[in-house]
Short mmCIF file of C-alpha atoms in Angstrom, two decimals:
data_model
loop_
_atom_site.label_atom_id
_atom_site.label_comp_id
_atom_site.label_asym_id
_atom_site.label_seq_id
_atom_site.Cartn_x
_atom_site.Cartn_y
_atom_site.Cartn_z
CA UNK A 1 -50.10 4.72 16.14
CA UNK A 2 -47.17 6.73 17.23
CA UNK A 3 -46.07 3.91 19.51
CA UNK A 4 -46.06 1.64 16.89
CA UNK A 5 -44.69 3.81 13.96
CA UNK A 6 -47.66 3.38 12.11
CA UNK A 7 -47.34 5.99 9.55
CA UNK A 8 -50.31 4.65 7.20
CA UNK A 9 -53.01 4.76 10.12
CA UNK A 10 -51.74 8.92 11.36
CA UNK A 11 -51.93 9.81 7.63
CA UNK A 12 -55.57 8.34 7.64
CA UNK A 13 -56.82 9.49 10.63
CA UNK A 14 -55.22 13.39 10.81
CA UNK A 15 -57.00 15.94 9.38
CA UNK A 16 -56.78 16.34 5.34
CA UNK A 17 -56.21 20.70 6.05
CA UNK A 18 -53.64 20.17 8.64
CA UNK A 19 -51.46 16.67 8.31
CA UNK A 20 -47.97 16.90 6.84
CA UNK A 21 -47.21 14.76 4.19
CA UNK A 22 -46.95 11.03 4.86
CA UNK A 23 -42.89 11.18 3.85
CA UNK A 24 -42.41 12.83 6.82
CA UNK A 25 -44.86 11.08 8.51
CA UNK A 26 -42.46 8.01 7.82
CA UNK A 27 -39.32 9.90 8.55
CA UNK A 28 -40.13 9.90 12.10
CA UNK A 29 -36.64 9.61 14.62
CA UNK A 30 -37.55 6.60 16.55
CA UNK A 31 -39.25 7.61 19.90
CA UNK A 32 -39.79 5.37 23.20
CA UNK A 33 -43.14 6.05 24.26
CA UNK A 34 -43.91 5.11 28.41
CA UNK A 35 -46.86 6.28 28.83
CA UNK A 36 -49.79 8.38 28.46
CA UNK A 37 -52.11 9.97 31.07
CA UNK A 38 -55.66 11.31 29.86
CA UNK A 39 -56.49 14.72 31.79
CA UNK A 40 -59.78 15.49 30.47
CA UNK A 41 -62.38 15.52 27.42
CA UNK A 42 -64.48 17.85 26.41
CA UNK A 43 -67.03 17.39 23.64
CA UNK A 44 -66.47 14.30 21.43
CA UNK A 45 -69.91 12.24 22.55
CA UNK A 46 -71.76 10.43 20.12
CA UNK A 47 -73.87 13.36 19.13
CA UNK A 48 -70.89 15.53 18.64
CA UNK A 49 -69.11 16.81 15.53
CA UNK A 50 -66.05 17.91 17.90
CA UNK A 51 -64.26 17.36 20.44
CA UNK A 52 -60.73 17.56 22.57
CA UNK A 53 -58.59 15.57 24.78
CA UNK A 54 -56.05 16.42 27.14
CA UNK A 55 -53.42 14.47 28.00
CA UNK A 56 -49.85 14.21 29.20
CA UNK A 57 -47.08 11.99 27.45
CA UNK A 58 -43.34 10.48 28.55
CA UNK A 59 -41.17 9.19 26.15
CA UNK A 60 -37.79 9.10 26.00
CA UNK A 61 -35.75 10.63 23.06
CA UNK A 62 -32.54 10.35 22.13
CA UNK A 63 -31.61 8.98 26.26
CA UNK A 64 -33.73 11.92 27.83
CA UNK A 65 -36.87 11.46 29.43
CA UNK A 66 -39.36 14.21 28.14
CA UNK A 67 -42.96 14.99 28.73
CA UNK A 68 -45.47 16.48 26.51
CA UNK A 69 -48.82 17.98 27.39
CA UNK A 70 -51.20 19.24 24.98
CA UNK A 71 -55.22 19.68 24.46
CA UNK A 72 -55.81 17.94 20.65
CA UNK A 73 -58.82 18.98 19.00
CA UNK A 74 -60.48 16.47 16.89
CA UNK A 75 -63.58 16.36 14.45
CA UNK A 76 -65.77 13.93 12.61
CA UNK A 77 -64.74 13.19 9.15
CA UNK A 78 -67.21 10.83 7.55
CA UNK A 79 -68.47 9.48 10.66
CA UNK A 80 -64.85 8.51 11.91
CA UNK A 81 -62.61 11.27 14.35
CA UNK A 82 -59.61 12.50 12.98
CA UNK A 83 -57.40 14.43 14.77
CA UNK A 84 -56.99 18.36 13.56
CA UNK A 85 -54.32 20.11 15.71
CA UNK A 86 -52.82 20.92 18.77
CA UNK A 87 -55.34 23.59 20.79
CA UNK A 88 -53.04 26.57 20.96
CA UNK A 89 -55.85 28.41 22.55
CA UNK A 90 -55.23 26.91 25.97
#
């Protein structure tokens, strides 16, 4: 969704206690996005109500290569996964 600037589909799938609004959500500065390399899941099966995936991102910004790494923590909402926020426990 973020490759594509789909603003419509990370309103609806981001957590309703932690998304912004979708304004900014459509305000995004264009981005490049090259690639992205999942580290490792943990939770998030079938049976689970939670879960989180690692993962490091390159994009390029404004000319500048940058990378991003983060553990996202995501839960079931209605039988779909939405994504809550960036594990800042890690």
């Amino acid at each position: 969704a973020y490759v594509r600037g789909n603003a419509k589909y990370l309103y609806r799938t981001w957590d309703q206690q932690t998304r912004p609004t979708f304004q900014s959500l459509k305000g995004m500065p264009p981005v490049n996005w090259m690639g992205l390399e999942v580290i490792g899941t943990q939770a998030g099966g079938v049976d689970d109500a939670e879960g989180e995936v690692e993962f490091i991102a390159r994009y390029m910004e404004q000319g500048q290569l940058r990378v991003m790494r983060e553990v996202s923590r995501f839960r079931r909402d209605k039988g779909l996964w939405v994504y809550v926020a960036e594990n800042t426990g890690v």
